Amino acid sequence: MAFVNFQNVTYKYPLTKTPVLKNINLQVNEGEFIAVMGPNGAGKSTLCYALAGFVPHFFKGEISGEIEVDGKKSSESTLDEWVLNVGLAFQNPFNQISGAKYTVFEEIAFGLENIGVPRNEMKDRVDEAMALTGIRDLADRSPYSLSGGQQQRVALTSILVMRPRLLVLDEPTSQMDPIGTREVFGVVRKMAEEGMTVVMVEHKVEWIAHFADRVIALNEGQVLMEGKPNEVLTADLLPEKGFGISRYTSVARQAQQQGLWKQKQLPVTLFEAAEGFTSKGGGGSN
Amino acid sequence: MNIEIKDLRFTYPTGLEALKGISLSVNAGEQVAIVGQNGAGKTTLVRHFNGLLRPSAGSVWIGDWDTSKYSVAKLASRVGYVFQNPDEQLFSRDVLTEVAFGPKNLGYEKDKVDALVKRALSLTELNDQTETNPYDLSPTWRKMVALASIIAMDTPIVIFDEPTTGQDAVNVARIANVIAELKKEGKTVITITHDIDFCAENFERVIALSKGEVLLDGPAREVLGQEEILAQTYVDPPQLTRLGKMLGLKATVINQEEFLNALK
């Protein structure tokens, strides 16, 4: 039995005319790291909200089908039960930061306070989580004095500290520099290795290819494709539907037409591209 | 209209020294990208251009105006600033009111306001959304409303703070198109970005900041080829630049066309 199980999930917000999620079927195994990608308006954030229980418990609206996490049905749970298992880092960290705390340290401790974790354990867990995401030096800063990328790290840390069994991340690196992005992917991969199940919405194709186990391509509320990162990320269908793809894939596709790329498989990462262009029969270097 | 920055220093009230002596000049009509790690001082720097922040030391000149002597409202006629987060910027009930707010406040005649609003809406592909409440739009389209409301002010200098954050490929292309149109009109465009491929494909000059100082400043090709120096501020060269280097191409390539030509 999959850890996350969506069966024929269709969902409409209270004020929209058409469903945002249309008959979604999705299974995620425990400890699996899934990347969700898709154009704006595909339903990615709504999918995150459905995983985190905000859809439909907070947003209301009309839902059909069944959402299960760890064998528990969303329809039979309350939001406060649900969030003990599932943590969501919002797309915009500004919307997540509580506004009730003066320092980053307190902000990260906020969730633990709310579930009554003893003071000493709380301190240790906050320290540990901050070390994991590399933000110890921000501990005494105000959450509002941080740059966008730093705020995103704080938002991620405040979820990781709760040790959810399912971690849902909605574009967690959108405001980060490349090193920050790589580190976040690394941390998330590590969490998955330790058994945490991860669903991450991301546009950064090269890092998805490096780190994720499986990719779901979402389009207009439906699953367009799913499979191994390399298969999905190099599919001709993606650019046609407005998905962002790796520059390595698009340059190799064009090179293929000019006879400069002779491999069957298109590349997603730098290494794959370099290998493909230099290997026998590929385009040569000069 | 030129921008002249002379030994600009800025320290936040918390004691954080964000800018440690920056000197730069930007000529009228230049397209400049500012890159650098989180916390490098990128947003702090550009917020000096429209007076949201005032120098602790040194000076910022917008044309013949010393920003320390002009109000934010006054500077708004010369410098348009599109916030990183559109939600910090939007406040009107409908898109039309939002986009018309800027030019109206600059005191333009009704006909001029109408013409500017129309052009801004068509550039951002928002023509059919004039009556929509900005908050009923997706974050993507809210970003386009934020862009439109600044473009409508017709300032000679336009600043974008991470315009492509959270945008899909289609919308990134739309934003690139807006920047190209502003360039045609002779506007100065200054953009903060972490999207180095977007930077390589749309900007002629790149400034890399690191820890409150200018690390590199020059034509995009020269700056983006400096892999080791860029690494100091956590910036990777564009994907195809890295690939070109790995394949041993002699020249620094920064886009698809250059890469394919170099392969032949």
Coordinates of C-alpha atoms in Angstrom, one line a residue:
Chain A
M1 CA 0.0 0.0 0.0
A2 CA 1.4 3.3 -1.0
F3 CA 2.1 5.9 1.7
V4 CA 0.3 8.6 -0.3
N5 CA -2.7 7.6 -2.3
F6 CA -4.9 9.8 -4.4
Q7 CA -7.9 8.1 -6.0
N8 CA -9.8 10.0 -8.6
V9 CA -9.4 13.3 -6.8
T10 CA -11.3 16.1 -8.4
Y11 CA -11.5 19.5 -6.6
K12 CA -13.0 22.9 -7.2
Y13 CA -12.4 26.0 -5.1
P14 CA -15.6 27.7 -3.8
L15 CA -15.4 30.6 -6.2
T16 CA -14.0 29.0 -9.4
K17 CA -16.2 27.6 -12.2
T18 CA -14.1 24.7 -13.2
P19 CA -12.1 22.1 -11.2
V20 CA -8.5 22.8 -10.5
L21 CA -7.6 19.1 -10.0
K22 CA -9.3 16.7 -12.4
N23 CA -9.4 13.1 -11.6
I24 CA -5.9 12.8 -10.1
N25 CA -4.6 9.3 -9.4
L26 CA -1.3 9.4 -7.6
Q27 CA 0.7 6.9 -5.5
V28 CA 3.9 7.8 -3.6
N29 CA 5.8 5.2 -1.6
E30 CA 7.3 5.9 1.8
G31 CA 10.8 7.5 1.5
E32 CA 10.2 8.4 -2.1
F33 CA 11.2 11.9 -3.4
I34 CA 8.7 13.0 -6.0
A35 CA 9.1 16.2 -8.1
V36 CA 6.0 17.9 -9.5
M37 CA 6.4 20.2 -12.4
G38 CA 4.0 22.1 -14.6
P39 CA 3.2 25.4 -16.1
N40 CA 1.6 28.1 -14.0
G41 CA -2.1 27.3 -13.4
A42 CA -1.5 23.5 -13.7
G43 CA -2.7 22.9 -10.2
K44 CA 0.6 22.3 -8.5
S45 CA 0.0 24.5 -5.4
T46 CA -3.6 23.1 -5.1
L47 CA -2.1 19.6 -5.1
C48 CA 0.2 20.7 -2.3
Y49 CA -2.7 22.0 -0.4
A50 CA -4.6 18.8 -0.9
L51 CA -1.6 16.8 0.4
A52 CA -1.4 19.1 3.5
G53 CA -5.1 18.9 4.2
F54 CA -5.8 22.6 3.5
V55 CA -7.9 21.4 0.5
P56 CA -10.7 20.9 1.4
H57 CA -10.5 21.4 5.2
F58 CA -9.4 25.1 5.1
F59 CA -10.4 26.2 1.6
K60 CA -13.7 24.3 1.6
G61 CA -14.9 23.9 -2.0
E62 CA -16.1 20.7 -3.7
I63 CA -14.0 17.5 -3.6
S64 CA -14.6 14.0 -4.8
G65 CA -12.4 10.9 -4.7
E66 CA -10.2 9.9 -1.8
I67 CA -6.9 11.2 -0.4
E68 CA -5.0 8.9 1.9
V69 CA -1.7 9.4 3.8
D70 CA -0.4 6.5 5.8
G71 CA -3.7 4.7 5.5
K72 CA -5.7 7.6 7.0
K73 CA -8.4 9.2 4.9
S74 CA -8.3 13.0 4.6
S75 CA -12.1 13.0 4.5
E76 CA -12.3 11.4 8.0
S77 CA -9.6 13.5 9.6
T78 CA -9.4 17.0 11.0
L79 CA -6.8 19.5 9.9
D80 CA -5.0 19.5 13.3
E81 CA -4.7 15.7 13.3
W82 CA -3.5 15.8 9.7
V83 CA -0.7 18.4 10.2
L84 CA 1.1 16.2 12.7
N85 CA 2.0 13.9 9.8
V86 CA 2.3 16.3 6.9
G87 CA 4.3 19.5 6.7
L88 CA 4.0 22.1 4.0
A89 CA 6.4 24.9 3.1
F90 CA 4.5 27.6 1.3
Q91 CA 5.5 29.0 -2.1
N92 CA 5.8 32.4 -0.7
P93 CA 7.7 32.3 2.7
F94 CA 6.3 35.7 3.6
N95 CA 2.8 34.0 3.8
Q96 CA 4.2 31.4 6.2
I97 CA 6.2 33.4 8.7
S98 CA 4.0 33.7 11.8
G99 CA 4.5 37.4 12.4
A100 CA 4.3 36.5 16.1
K101 CA 8.0 36.0 16.8
Y102 CA 11.0 38.4 17.0
T103 CA 13.8 36.0 16.1
V104 CA 14.4 33.2 13.6
F105 CA 15.1 30.8 16.5
E106 CA 11.7 31.5 18.0
E107 CA 10.0 31.3 14.6
I108 CA 11.3 27.9 14.1
A109 CA 10.3 26.8 17.6
F110 CA 6.8 28.1 17.1
G111 CA 5.3 24.8 15.7
L112 CA 6.9 22.7 18.5
E113 CA 5.6 25.1 21.1
N114 CA 2.1 24.6 19.7
I115 CA 2.3 20.8 20.1
G116 CA 3.7 21.1 23.6
V117 CA 7.3 19.8 23.1
P118 CA 9.3 20.1 26.3
R119 CA 11.6 23.1 26.4
N120 CA 15.0 21.3 26.3
E121 CA 14.0 19.0 23.5
M122 CA 12.6 22.0 21.6
K123 CA 15.9 23.8 21.9
D124 CA 17.9 20.8 20.6
R125 CA 15.5 20.2 17.8
V126 CA 15.6 23.8 16.6
D127 CA 19.4 23.8 16.8
E128 CA 19.6 20.6 14.8
A129 CA 17.2 21.8 12.2
M130 CA 19.0 25.1 11.7
A131 CA 22.3 23.2 11.4
L132 CA 20.8 21.0 8.7
T133 CA 19.7 23.9 6.5
G134 CA 22.8 26.1 7.3
I135 CA 21.0 29.0 9.0
R136 CA 22.5 29.0 12.5
D137 CA 24.0 32.4 11.8
L138 CA 20.5 33.8 11.3
A139 CA 19.2 32.6 14.7
D140 CA 18.9 36.0 16.3
R141 CA 17.8 38.0 13.3
S142 CA 14.2 39.1 12.8
P143 CA 12.5 36.9 10.2
Y144 CA 11.4 40.1 8.4
S145 CA 15.0 41.4 8.1
L146 CA 16.0 38.5 5.9
S147 CA 16.4 38.3 2.1
G148 CA 13.9 36.3 0.1
G149 CA 16.2 33.3 -0.1
Q150 CA 17.0 33.4 3.6
Q151 CA 13.3 33.6 4.4
Q152 CA 12.7 30.5 2.3
R153 CA 15.4 28.6 4.3
V154 CA 13.7 29.7 7.6
A155 CA 10.3 28.5 6.2
L156 CA 11.7 25.2 5.2
T157 CA 13.5 24.8 8.6
S158 CA 10.3 25.5 10.5
I159 CA 8.7 22.6 8.7
L160 CA 11.6 20.2 9.0
V161 CA 11.8 20.8 12.7
M162 CA 8.4 19.2 13.1
R163 CA 9.7 16.0 11.5
P164 CA 6.7 15.3 9.4
R165 CA 6.4 11.9 7.7
L166 CA 5.3 13.6 4.5
L167 CA 7.1 16.8 3.5
V168 CA 5.4 18.9 0.9
L169 CA 7.4 21.8 -0.6
D170 CA 6.0 24.3 -3.0
E171 CA 8.9 25.8 -5.0
P172 CA 11.2 25.9 -1.9
T173 CA 14.2 27.3 -3.8
S174 CA 12.5 29.9 -6.1
Q175 CA 14.3 32.9 -4.5
M176 CA 17.6 31.1 -3.8
D177 CA 21.0 31.4 -5.3
P178 CA 22.4 28.3 -7.0
I179 CA 24.4 27.1 -4.0
G180 CA 21.3 27.5 -1.7
T181 CA 19.3 25.6 -4.3
R182 CA 21.7 22.7 -4.4
E183 CA 21.9 22.6 -0.6
V184 CA 18.1 22.4 -0.2
F185 CA 17.9 19.6 -2.8
G186 CA 20.7 17.8 -0.9
V187 CA 18.9 18.2 2.5
V188 CA 15.6 17.0 1.0
R189 CA 17.4 14.0 -0.6
K190 CA 18.9 13.2 2.8
M191 CA 15.5 13.4 4.5
A192 CA 14.1 10.9 1.9
E193 CA 17.0 8.5 2.5
E194 CA 16.0 8.6 6.2
G195 CA 12.5 7.6 5.3
M196 CA 10.7 10.9 4.9
T197 CA 8.4 11.0 2.0
V198 CA 8.8 14.1 -0.1
V199 CA 6.6 15.8 -2.7
M200 CA 8.4 18.9 -4.1
V201 CA 7.0 21.4 -6.7
E202 CA 10.0 22.7 -8.7
H203 CA 10.9 24.3 -12.0
K204 CA 14.6 23.7 -11.7
V205 CA 14.9 20.8 -14.1
E206 CA 18.6 20.0 -13.7
W207 CA 18.4 19.5 -10.0
I208 CA 15.2 17.5 -10.3
A209 CA 17.1 15.2 -12.6
H210 CA 20.0 14.8 -10.1
F211 CA 17.9 14.3 -7.0
A212 CA 14.3 13.1 -7.5
D213 CA 13.2 9.5 -7.8
R214 CA 10.2 10.3 -10.0
V215 CA 8.7 13.2 -11.8
I216 CA 5.0 14.0 -12.2
A217 CA 4.2 16.5 -15.0
L218 CA 1.0 18.2 -14.2
N219 CA -1.0 20.1 -16.8
E220 CA -4.4 21.8 -16.5
G221 CA -5.2 19.8 -13.4
Q222 CA -4.3 16.5 -14.8
V223 CA -1.3 14.2 -14.7
L224 CA 0.2 14.5 -18.2
M225 CA 3.2 12.2 -17.6
E226 CA 4.9 10.4 -14.8
G227 CA 8.1 8.4 -14.6
K228 CA 11.8 8.4 -14.2
P229 CA 13.3 12.0 -14.3
N230 CA 15.2 11.4 -17.6
E231 CA 12.2 10.0 -19.4
V232 CA 9.8 12.7 -18.4
L233 CA 12.2 15.7 -18.6
T234 CA 13.3 14.9 -22.2
A235 CA 9.8 14.2 -23.6
D236 CA 8.9 16.2 -26.7
L237 CA 5.5 16.8 -25.2
L238 CA 6.8 19.1 -22.4
P239 CA 8.0 22.1 -24.3
E240 CA 4.9 21.9 -26.5
K241 CA 2.7 22.2 -23.4
G242 CA 4.7 25.2 -22.0
F243 CA 6.9 23.3 -19.5
G244 CA 10.3 24.7 -18.8
I245 CA 13.0 22.3 -19.8
S246 CA 16.8 22.1 -19.4
R247 CA 18.9 24.1 -21.8
Y248 CA 20.9 20.9 -22.3
T249 CA 17.9 19.1 -23.5
S250 CA 16.8 21.9 -25.9
V251 CA 20.3 22.5 -27.3
A252 CA 20.7 18.7 -27.9
R253 CA 17.3 18.5 -29.5
Q254 CA 18.3 21.3 -32.0
A255 CA 21.8 19.7 -32.4
Q256 CA 20.0 16.5 -33.3
Q257 CA 18.3 18.1 -36.2
Q258 CA 21.6 19.4 -37.5
G259 CA 23.2 16.1 -37.0
L260 CA 25.4 17.3 -34.2
W261 CA 23.8 15.0 -31.5
K262 CA 23.9 11.4 -32.4
Q263 CA 22.7 9.7 -29.2
K264 CA 19.2 8.2 -28.9
Q265 CA 18.6 9.7 -25.4
L266 CA 18.5 13.5 -24.9
P267 CA 20.5 14.9 -21.9
V268 CA 19.0 16.7 -18.9
T269 CA 22.2 17.4 -16.9
L270 CA 25.6 19.0 -17.7
F271 CA 27.3 15.6 -17.3
E272 CA 25.0 13.8 -19.7
A273 CA 25.3 16.6 -22.2
A274 CA 29.1 16.7 -22.1
E275 CA 29.2 12.9 -22.4
G276 CA 26.8 12.9 -25.3
F277 CA 28.6 15.6 -27.3
T278 CA 32.0 14.1 -26.8
S279 CA 31.3 10.4 -27.2
K280 CA 31.9 8.5 -30.5
G281 CA 29.6 9.8 -33.3
G282 CA 28.6 12.8 -31.2
G283 CA 29.4 16.4 -32.1
G284 CA 33.1 16.9 -31.5
S285 CA 34.9 19.5 -29.5
N286 CA 37.2 21.8 -31.4
Chain B
M1 CA 19.1 59.3 -17.9
N2 CA 22.3 58.1 -16.2
I3 CA 22.7 56.6 -12.8
E4 CA 25.9 57.6 -10.9
I5 CA 26.8 55.8 -7.7
K6 CA 29.8 57.1 -5.7
D7 CA 31.3 55.1 -2.8
L8 CA 27.8 54.1 -1.6
R9 CA 27.7 52.6 1.9
F10 CA 24.6 51.5 3.7
T11 CA 24.2 50.1 7.2
Y12 CA 20.8 48.9 8.4
P13 CA 19.6 50.1 11.9
T14 CA 20.4 46.6 13.1
G15 CA 24.1 47.2 12.5
L16 CA 24.2 45.0 9.4
E17 CA 26.6 46.6 6.9
A18 CA 24.9 45.7 3.6
L19 CA 26.8 47.9 1.1
K20 CA 30.5 48.6 1.7
G21 CA 31.5 51.2 -0.9
I22 CA 29.9 50.7 -4.3
S23 CA 30.8 52.9 -7.2
L24 CA 29.0 52.3 -10.5
S25 CA 27.6 54.2 -13.5
V26 CA 24.8 53.1 -15.7
N27 CA 24.2 54.9 -19.0
A28 CA 20.8 55.7 -20.4
G29 CA 19.3 52.8 -22.3
E30 CA 21.5 50.1 -20.8
Q31 CA 20.1 46.7 -19.9
V32 CA 21.9 45.6 -16.7
A33 CA 21.5 42.4 -14.7
I34 CA 22.6 42.3 -11.0
V35 CA 23.5 38.8 -9.7
G36 CA 25.0 37.5 -6.5
Q37 CA 24.3 35.3 -3.5
N38 CA 21.3 35.8 -1.1
G39 CA 22.2 38.6 1.2
A40 CA 24.9 40.1 -1.2
G41 CA 23.1 43.5 -1.1
K42 CA 21.3 43.4 -4.5
T43 CA 17.9 44.6 -3.2
T44 CA 19.5 47.0 -0.8
L45 CA 21.4 48.5 -3.7
V46 CA 18.5 49.0 -6.0
R47 CA 16.3 50.4 -3.3
H48 CA 18.7 53.3 -3.2
F49 CA 17.7 54.2 -6.8
N50 CA 14.2 55.3 -6.0
G51 CA 14.9 56.6 -2.5
L52 CA 13.4 53.7 -0.5
L53 CA 16.7 53.6 1.2
R54 CA 19.1 56.6 1.8
P55 CA 22.9 56.2 1.7
S56 CA 24.7 56.0 5.1
A57 CA 27.6 57.5 3.1
G58 CA 28.4 58.2 -0.5
S59 CA 25.8 59.3 -3.1
V60 CA 23.4 58.1 -5.7
W61 CA 22.5 60.3 -8.6
I62 CA 19.6 59.8 -10.9
G63 CA 20.4 62.1 -13.8
D64 CA 20.9 65.5 -12.2
W65 CA 19.1 64.6 -8.9
D66 CA 20.9 63.5 -5.8
T67 CA 18.5 61.0 -4.3
S68 CA 19.2 62.1 -0.7
K69 CA 17.5 65.4 -1.6
Y70 CA 14.4 64.1 -3.3
S71 CA 11.3 62.3 -1.9
V72 CA 10.3 58.8 -3.0
A73 CA 7.3 60.3 -4.6
K74 CA 9.4 62.7 -6.7
L75 CA 11.9 59.9 -7.6
A76 CA 9.0 57.8 -8.8
S77 CA 8.8 60.0 -11.9
R78 CA 12.3 58.8 -12.9
V79 CA 12.6 55.3 -11.4
G80 CA 10.0 52.6 -11.5
Y81 CA 10.6 49.7 -9.1
V82 CA 8.8 46.3 -9.5
F83 CA 9.0 44.5 -6.1
Q84 CA 10.2 40.9 -5.8
N85 CA 6.8 40.0 -4.2
P86 CA 3.9 41.5 -6.1
D87 CA 1.7 41.2 -2.9
E88 CA 3.9 44.0 -1.4
Q89 CA 2.9 46.3 -4.2
L90 CA -0.8 45.7 -5.2
F91 CA -3.6 47.2 -3.4
S92 CA -6.5 48.2 -5.8
R93 CA -9.8 46.5 -6.3
D94 CA -9.3 45.9 -10.0
V95 CA -6.5 45.7 -12.5
L96 CA -7.3 48.9 -14.3
T97 CA -7.3 51.1 -11.2
E98 CA -4.1 49.4 -10.1
V99 CA -2.3 50.1 -13.4
A100 CA -3.7 53.7 -13.7
F101 CA -2.7 54.6 -10.1
G102 CA 1.0 55.4 -10.9
P103 CA 0.6 57.6 -14.0
K104 CA -2.4 59.4 -12.4
N105 CA -0.3 60.2 -9.3
L106 CA 2.5 61.5 -11.5
G107 CA -0.1 64.2 -12.6
Y108 CA -0.4 63.3 -16.2
E109 CA -3.4 64.4 -18.3
K110 CA -6.3 61.9 -18.7
D111 CA -5.5 61.1 -22.3
K112 CA -1.9 60.4 -21.5
V113 CA -2.9 58.2 -18.6
D114 CA -5.3 56.3 -20.8
A115 CA -2.6 55.8 -23.5
L116 CA 0.1 54.7 -21.0
V117 CA -2.3 52.2 -19.3
K118 CA -3.4 50.8 -22.6
R119 CA 0.2 50.2 -23.7
A120 CA 1.2 48.7 -20.3
L121 CA -1.8 46.3 -20.4
S122 CA -1.1 45.2 -23.9
L123 CA 2.6 44.6 -23.2
T124 CA 1.8 42.4 -20.2
E125 CA -1.1 40.7 -22.0
L126 CA -3.7 41.8 -19.5
N127 CA -6.1 43.5 -21.9
D128 CA -9.0 41.3 -21.0
Q129 CA -8.4 41.4 -17.2
T130 CA -9.1 45.1 -16.5
E131 CA -12.0 44.5 -14.2
T132 CA -10.5 41.6 -12.3
N133 CA -9.4 42.0 -8.7
P134 CA -5.6 41.4 -8.7
Y135 CA -6.0 39.0 -5.8
D136 CA -8.3 36.8 -7.9
L137 CA -5.4 36.2 -10.3
S138 CA -2.8 33.6 -9.9
P139 CA 0.6 34.7 -8.5
T140 CA 1.9 34.6 -12.1
W141 CA -0.6 37.1 -13.3
R142 CA -0.3 39.2 -10.2
K143 CA 3.3 39.6 -11.1
M144 CA 2.3 40.8 -14.6
V145 CA -0.1 43.3 -12.9
A146 CA 2.8 44.6 -10.8
L147 CA 4.9 44.9 -14.0
A148 CA 2.1 46.7 -15.8
S149 CA 1.6 49.2 -13.0
I150 CA 5.2 50.2 -13.1
I151 CA 5.6 50.3 -16.9
A152 CA 2.5 52.6 -17.1
M153 CA 4.5 55.2 -15.2
D154 CA 6.7 55.5 -18.3
T155 CA 9.8 56.2 -16.2
P156 CA 13.2 56.4 -18.0
I157 CA 14.6 53.8 -15.6
V158 CA 12.8 50.6 -14.7
I159 CA 14.0 48.1 -12.0
F160 CA 12.8 44.5 -11.7
D161 CA 13.6 42.6 -8.5
E162 CA 13.7 38.9 -9.4
P163 CA 11.0 39.1 -12.1
T164 CA 11.2 35.4 -13.1
T165 CA 10.8 33.9 -9.6
G166 CA 8.2 31.2 -9.6
Q167 CA 7.3 31.8 -13.2
D168 CA 6.9 29.1 -15.8
A169 CA 8.7 29.0 -19.2
V170 CA 5.8 30.8 -21.0
N171 CA 5.7 33.6 -18.5
V172 CA 9.5 34.0 -18.4
A173 CA 9.3 34.5 -22.2
R174 CA 6.6 37.1 -21.7
I175 CA 8.8 39.0 -19.2
A176 CA 11.8 38.8 -21.6
N177 CA 9.5 40.3 -24.2
V178 CA 8.5 43.2 -21.9
I179 CA 12.2 43.9 -21.3
A180 CA 13.0 43.8 -25.0
E181 CA 10.2 46.3 -25.7
L182 CA 11.5 48.6 -23.0
K183 CA 14.9 48.4 -24.5
K184 CA 13.5 49.4 -27.9
E185 CA 12.0 52.5 -26.3
G186 CA 15.4 53.5 -24.9
K187 CA 14.6 52.8 -21.3
T188 CA 17.3 51.8 -18.8
V189 CA 16.4 48.3 -17.4
I190 CA 18.1 47.0 -14.2
T191 CA 17.1 43.5 -13.1
I192 CA 18.1 41.5 -10.1
T193 CA 18.0 37.8 -10.9
H194 CA 19.2 34.4 -9.8
D195 CA 18.2 32.9 -13.1
I196 CA 21.5 33.1 -14.8
D197 CA 20.3 31.6 -18.1
F198 CA 17.6 34.3 -18.3
C199 CA 20.4 36.8 -17.5
A200 CA 22.6 35.5 -20.3
E201 CA 19.8 35.6 -22.9
N202 CA 18.4 39.1 -22.1
F203 CA 21.1 41.4 -20.7
E204 CA 24.2 43.0 -22.3
R205 CA 25.9 43.9 -19.0
V206 CA 26.2 42.0 -15.8
I207 CA 27.2 43.2 -12.3
A208 CA 28.0 40.5 -9.7
L209 CA 27.8 41.6 -6.1
S210 CA 29.3 39.8 -3.2
K211 CA 29.0 40.8 0.5
G212 CA 28.1 44.4 -0.3
E213 CA 30.8 45.0 -2.9
V214 CA 31.1 44.8 -6.7
L215 CA 32.9 41.6 -7.6
L216 CA 32.6 41.8 -11.4
D217 CA 31.1 44.3 -13.8
G218 CA 31.2 44.2 -17.5
P219 CA 29.7 42.8 -20.7
A220 CA 27.6 39.6 -20.1
R221 CA 30.0 37.3 -22.0
E222 CA 33.0 38.5 -20.0
V223 CA 31.4 38.3 -16.6
L224 CA 29.6 35.0 -17.1
G225 CA 32.7 33.3 -18.3
Q226 CA 34.5 33.9 -15.0
E227 CA 33.6 30.7 -13.3
E228 CA 36.0 30.8 -10.4
I229 CA 35.3 34.5 -9.4
L230 CA 31.5 34.0 -9.8
A231 CA 31.7 31.0 -7.4
Q232 CA 32.7 33.4 -4.7
T233 CA 29.2 34.8 -4.8
Y234 CA 27.5 31.5 -5.3
V235 CA 26.7 32.1 -9.0
D236 CA 27.1 29.4 -11.6
P237 CA 27.8 30.4 -15.2
P238 CA 24.9 29.7 -17.6
Q239 CA 24.2 26.0 -18.4
L240 CA 25.5 26.3 -22.0
T241 CA 28.6 28.3 -20.9
R242 CA 29.5 25.5 -18.5
L243 CA 28.9 22.9 -21.2
G244 CA 31.0 24.8 -23.7
K245 CA 33.8 25.0 -21.2
M246 CA 33.6 21.3 -20.4
L247 CA 33.8 20.5 -24.1
G248 CA 36.8 22.7 -24.5
L249 CA 35.2 25.3 -26.8
K250 CA 37.7 28.2 -27.2
A251 CA 35.2 31.1 -27.0
T252 CA 32.8 31.7 -24.1
V253 CA 29.4 30.8 -25.4
I254 CA 26.3 32.1 -23.6
N255 CA 23.3 31.0 -25.6
Q256 CA 22.1 28.2 -27.8
E257 CA 22.9 29.8 -31.1
E258 CA 26.5 30.5 -30.1
F259 CA 26.9 27.0 -28.7
L260 CA 25.8 25.3 -31.9
N261 CA 27.9 27.6 -34.1
A262 CA 30.9 26.8 -32.0
L263 CA 30.3 23.1 -32.4
K264 CA 30.2 23.1 -36.1

